[in-house]
């Protein structure tokens, strides 16, 4: 759907992203804004963040990084050729966009990248309202850990139901490779009261907790940054996804 110069991308009947054709720094979806907040504080202003995006949709975050950190090397892996065609035809994607757009499964795409070559991996891949299972298990997390530099950060968008059962299992999975695992979500959702998006943030090094917290709590929707110690307690007893 389209509103003036803003376009909401629907994939499988589900709103998957929002793109503003004139302003790539405009992040409408709450979980995308959280991701932008994290990206903003991972390095000094204008420093590049070399990034792989698993899941393309409107390439919203790739466009955002291209505008805010212009020297970043980026690749977007999108498995659906129709979505890639949409990015080319409707959003004006070209080689001058500041990132590469490849028609490929995300796990297969990561396997083509070198060890320790990335600062960030973003996973925002869905079939309808679920992330494909092979992009949630230990095999995928192994590839994420391999391609990230020592201080690199993994961001994963999780669509979860009341009770946070999936988030707890994803935390347990990611914690097999990353010492620091945090969550960002709307307060009511994190209390287990309704369906919503949770952003998982993981690294092998301490995260900039204070800076991220200041950013995410300043938004229009009541939001919490659940720090690694609290996340470990939340996920206690959850089994990793194999």
Tab-separated table of C-alpha atoms in Angstrom:
chain	number	residue	atom	x	y	z
A	1	UNK	CA	0.000	0.000	0.000
A	2	UNK	CA	1.174	3.549	-0.665
A	3	UNK	CA	0.643	6.832	1.208
A	4	UNK	CA	2.195	9.842	-0.581
A	5	UNK	CA	5.888	8.859	-0.853
A	6	UNK	CA	5.703	6.208	1.854
A	7	UNK	CA	5.097	2.566	0.934
A	8	UNK	CA	4.119	-0.306	3.206
A	9	UNK	CA	5.422	-3.592	1.824
A	10	UNK	CA	3.077	-6.575	2.196
A	11	UNK	CA	4.601	-10.065	2.016
A	12	UNK	CA	2.239	-13.018	2.270
A	13	UNK	CA	-0.541	-10.704	3.428
A	14	UNK	CA	1.527	-9.390	6.329
A	15	UNK	CA	2.952	-5.852	6.571
A	16	UNK	CA	6.684	-6.518	6.502
A	17	UNK	CA	8.300	-3.106	6.146
A	18	UNK	CA	7.789	0.570	5.415
A	19	UNK	CA	9.853	2.533	2.925
A	20	UNK	CA	9.794	6.302	2.451
A	21	UNK	CA	11.134	6.984	-1.021
A	22	UNK	CA	12.441	10.467	-0.185
A	23	UNK	CA	13.696	9.919	3.357
A	24	UNK	CA	15.605	6.693	4.045
A	25	UNK	CA	16.138	7.745	7.680
A	26	UNK	CA	12.408	7.542	8.414
A	27	UNK	CA	11.776	4.322	10.363
A	28	UNK	CA	8.055	3.837	10.921
A	29	UNK	CA	7.798	0.309	12.323
A	30	UNK	CA	8.665	0.254	16.008
A	31	UNK	CA	11.038	-2.731	15.871
A	32	UNK	CA	12.865	-1.194	12.885
A	33	UNK	CA	13.345	2.007	14.856
A	34	UNK	CA	14.817	-0.041	17.730
A	35	UNK	CA	17.248	-1.619	15.265
A	36	UNK	CA	18.147	1.842	13.989
A	37	UNK	CA	18.727	2.991	17.566
A	38	UNK	CA	21.147	0.117	18.149
A	39	UNK	CA	22.973	0.751	14.885
A	40	UNK	CA	23.321	4.430	15.761
A	41	UNK	CA	25.285	3.711	18.956
A	42	UNK	CA	27.489	0.806	17.851
A	43	UNK	CA	30.185	3.075	16.430
A	44	UNK	CA	31.036	6.779	16.311
A	45	UNK	CA	28.897	8.857	13.947
A	46	UNK	CA	29.660	8.303	10.243
A	47	UNK	CA	31.908	5.283	10.879
A	48	UNK	CA	30.997	2.413	8.528
A	49	UNK	CA	29.228	-0.706	9.755
A	50	UNK	CA	29.797	-3.590	7.375
A	51	UNK	CA	26.517	-5.468	7.442
A	52	UNK	CA	24.641	-8.462	6.056
A	53	UNK	CA	20.842	-8.425	6.061
A	54	UNK	CA	19.001	-11.740	6.004
A	55	UNK	CA	15.604	-10.874	4.546
A	56	UNK	CA	15.118	-7.985	2.179
A	57	UNK	CA	11.495	-6.798	1.997
A	58	UNK	CA	11.844	-3.036	1.485
A	59	UNK	CA	15.566	-2.962	2.416
A	60	UNK	CA	14.618	-0.342	4.990
A	61	UNK	CA	17.613	-0.790	7.301
A	62	UNK	CA	20.051	-1.146	4.402
A	63	UNK	CA	18.785	2.172	3.032
A	64	UNK	CA	19.058	3.696	6.513
A	65	UNK	CA	22.690	2.645	6.940
A	66	UNK	CA	23.541	3.832	3.438
A	67	UNK	CA	22.242	7.269	4.404
A	68	UNK	CA	23.694	7.477	7.915
A	69	UNK	CA	26.997	5.589	7.436
A	70	UNK	CA	27.780	6.062	3.770
A	71	UNK	CA	30.965	3.956	3.618
A	72	UNK	CA	29.339	0.828	4.995
A	73	UNK	CA	29.660	-2.313	2.883
A	74	UNK	CA	26.319	-4.072	2.875
A	75	UNK	CA	24.680	-7.103	1.291
A	76	UNK	CA	21.003	-8.016	1.460
A	77	UNK	CA	19.956	-11.655	0.975
A	78	UNK	CA	16.332	-12.056	-0.113
A	79	UNK	CA	15.040	-15.469	-1.159
A	80	UNK	CA	11.891	-14.257	-2.963
A	81	UNK	CA	12.581	-13.031	-6.518
A	82	UNK	CA	9.335	-11.045	-6.496
A	83	UNK	CA	10.520	-9.035	-3.500
A	84	UNK	CA	13.857	-8.373	-5.212
A	85	UNK	CA	11.999	-7.231	-8.334
A	86	UNK	CA	9.887	-4.888	-6.190
A	87	UNK	CA	13.020	-3.325	-4.714
A	88	UNK	CA	14.397	-2.719	-8.193
A	89	UNK	CA	11.226	-1.478	-9.870
A	90	UNK	CA	9.433	0.415	-7.104
A	91	UNK	CA	12.162	1.513	-4.696
A	92	UNK	CA	14.730	2.375	-7.341
A	93	UNK	CA	17.400	-0.045	-6.167
A	94	UNK	CA	20.593	0.129	-8.252
A	95	UNK	CA	24.333	-0.333	-7.786
A	96	UNK	CA	24.398	3.242	-6.504
A	97	UNK	CA	22.076	2.426	-3.599
A	98	UNK	CA	24.963	1.694	-1.237
A	99	UNK	CA	24.330	-2.030	-0.821
A	100	UNK	CA	24.214	-5.228	-2.847
A	101	UNK	CA	20.903	-7.038	-3.244
A	102	UNK	CA	21.163	-10.763	-3.912
A	103	UNK	CA	18.443	-13.329	-4.575
A	104	UNK	CA	19.539	-16.008	-2.123
A	105	UNK	CA	18.503	-17.858	0.997
A	106	UNK	CA	19.961	-16.163	4.056
A	107	UNK	CA	21.830	-19.191	5.392
A	108	UNK	CA	23.304	-19.950	1.974
A	109	UNK	CA	24.256	-16.311	1.604
A	110	UNK	CA	26.096	-16.154	4.911
A	111	UNK	CA	28.089	-19.249	3.948
A	112	UNK	CA	29.615	-17.268	1.063
A	113	UNK	CA	31.050	-14.574	3.362
A	114	UNK	CA	34.482	-14.574	4.961
A	115	UNK	CA	35.273	-15.172	8.623
A	116	UNK	CA	35.122	-12.073	10.803
A	117	UNK	CA	34.301	-9.725	7.921
A	118	UNK	CA	31.146	-8.094	9.298
A	119	UNK	CA	30.218	-5.673	12.056
A	120	UNK	CA	26.501	-6.499	12.018
A	121	UNK	CA	24.175	-9.257	10.883
A	122	UNK	CA	20.467	-8.406	10.770
A	123	UNK	CA	17.852	-11.147	10.500
A	124	UNK	CA	14.383	-9.975	9.513
A	125	UNK	CA	13.077	-12.868	7.418
A	126	UNK	CA	9.540	-14.225	7.477
A	127	UNK	CA	7.135	-16.521	5.708
A	128	UNK	CA	3.789	-15.016	6.711
A	129	UNK	CA	4.292	-14.310	10.439
A	130	UNK	CA	7.037	-16.866	11.133
A	131	UNK	CA	10.783	-16.919	10.590
A	132	UNK	CA	11.809	-20.018	8.587
A	133	UNK	CA	13.044	-22.671	11.012
A	134	UNK	CA	16.478	-23.037	9.384
A	135	UNK	CA	17.165	-19.355	10.166
A	136	UNK	CA	16.604	-19.840	13.896
A	137	UNK	CA	18.692	-22.892	14.858
A	138	UNK	CA	22.243	-23.452	15.990
A	139	UNK	CA	23.467	-24.025	12.417
A	140	UNK	CA	22.393	-20.522	11.435
A	141	UNK	CA	23.778	-18.970	14.628
A	142	UNK	CA	27.094	-20.718	13.960
A	143	UNK	CA	27.313	-18.930	10.600
A	144	UNK	CA	26.381	-15.589	12.169
A	145	UNK	CA	29.121	-16.019	14.783
A	146	UNK	CA	31.643	-17.005	12.108
A	147	UNK	CA	31.120	-13.986	9.840
A	148	UNK	CA	30.984	-11.421	12.650
A	149	UNK	CA	34.130	-9.699	13.871
A	150	UNK	CA	34.931	-10.163	17.553
A	151	UNK	CA	32.925	-7.125	18.615
A	152	UNK	CA	30.198	-7.637	16.019
A	153	UNK	CA	26.484	-7.538	16.800
A	154	UNK	CA	23.623	-9.794	15.732
A	155	UNK	CA	20.115	-8.300	15.499
A	156	UNK	CA	17.146	-10.637	15.031
A	157	UNK	CA	13.496	-9.681	14.720
A	158	UNK	CA	11.287	-12.230	16.515
A	159	UNK	CA	7.504	-12.230	16.124
A	160	UNK	CA	6.240	-13.873	19.286
A	161	UNK	CA	3.043	-14.703	21.088
A	162	UNK	CA	2.062	-14.135	24.733
A	163	UNK	CA	4.389	-16.035	27.017
A	164	UNK	CA	7.484	-15.357	24.854
A	165	UNK	CA	8.124	-19.045	24.274
A	166	UNK	CA	9.878	-18.494	20.953
A	167	UNK	CA	11.962	-15.593	22.260
A	168	UNK	CA	13.141	-17.711	25.188
A	169	UNK	CA	14.240	-20.507	22.838
A	170	UNK	CA	15.958	-18.070	20.465
A	171	UNK	CA	17.837	-16.565	23.411
A	172	UNK	CA	18.933	-20.047	24.501
A	173	UNK	CA	20.113	-20.777	20.955
A	174	UNK	CA	22.030	-17.545	20.479
A	175	UNK	CA	23.570	-17.849	23.960
A	176	UNK	CA	25.429	-20.968	22.769
A	177	UNK	CA	27.687	-18.651	20.730
A	178	UNK	CA	27.317	-15.165	22.233
A	179	UNK	CA	27.994	-14.154	25.841
A	180	UNK	CA	25.857	-11.013	25.718
A	181	UNK	CA	22.195	-11.426	24.696
A	182	UNK	CA	19.591	-8.709	25.283
A	183	UNK	CA	16.007	-8.064	24.173
A	184	UNK	CA	14.039	-4.963	23.192
A	185	UNK	CA	10.261	-5.000	23.152
A	186	UNK	CA	7.088	-3.175	24.013
A	187	UNK	CA	6.443	-3.341	27.743
A	188	UNK	CA	3.033	-4.990	27.437
A	189	UNK	CA	4.364	-7.651	25.086
A	190	UNK	CA	7.340	-8.454	27.317
A	191	UNK	CA	4.879	-8.945	30.177
A	192	UNK	CA	3.333	-11.722	28.083
A	193	UNK	CA	0.052	-9.988	27.403
A	194	UNK	CA	-0.129	-9.945	23.607
A	195	UNK	CA	1.468	-10.771	20.258
A	196	UNK	CA	4.288	-8.515	19.087
A	197	UNK	CA	7.829	-8.085	17.871
A	198	UNK	CA	10.918	-8.569	20.007
A	199	UNK	CA	14.355	-7.472	18.849
A	200	UNK	CA	17.167	-9.758	19.987
A	201	UNK	CA	20.589	-8.100	20.327
A	202	UNK	CA	23.674	-10.293	20.769
A	203	UNK	CA	27.435	-9.830	20.894
A	204	UNK	CA	30.563	-11.462	22.273
A	205	UNK	CA	31.492	-8.169	23.916
A	206	UNK	CA	29.538	-5.962	26.370
A	207	UNK	CA	26.749	-4.000	24.702
A	208	UNK	CA	26.348	-0.206	25.100
A	209	UNK	CA	23.472	-0.740	27.508
A	210	UNK	CA	23.032	2.848	28.702
A	211	UNK	CA	23.060	4.328	25.203
A	212	UNK	CA	20.619	1.772	23.809
A	213	UNK	CA	18.298	2.176	26.778
A	214	UNK	CA	18.158	5.962	26.414
A	215	UNK	CA	17.252	5.601	22.763
A	216	UNK	CA	14.574	2.949	22.923
A	217	UNK	CA	12.699	4.327	25.945
A	218	UNK	CA	12.364	7.735	24.253
A	219	UNK	CA	9.963	6.449	21.594
A	220	UNK	CA	6.187	6.959	21.545
A	221	UNK	CA	5.416	3.361	22.654
A	222	UNK	CA	6.408	2.180	26.159
A	223	UNK	CA	9.474	0.014	25.531
A	224	UNK	CA	11.986	-1.936	27.641
A	225	UNK	CA	15.577	-2.904	27.039
A	226	UNK	CA	16.029	-6.194	28.865
A	227	UNK	CA	19.720	-6.434	29.759
A	228	UNK	CA	21.752	-9.662	29.472
A	229	UNK	CA	21.477	-10.696	33.131
A	230	UNK	CA	17.708	-10.350	33.082
A	231	UNK	CA	17.506	-12.146	29.737
A	232	UNK	CA	19.422	-15.126	31.106
A	233	UNK	CA	16.873	-15.442	33.889
A	234	UNK	CA	13.997	-15.057	31.427
A	235	UNK	CA	15.334	-17.879	29.255
A	236	UNK	CA	16.280	-20.206	32.099
A	237	UNK	CA	15.232	-23.764	31.236
A	238	UNK	CA	14.536	-23.035	27.566
A	239	UNK	CA	16.001	-25.474	25.076
A	240	UNK	CA	18.129	-24.252	22.142
A	241	UNK	CA	16.684	-24.700	18.651
A	242	UNK	CA	18.718	-27.370	16.874
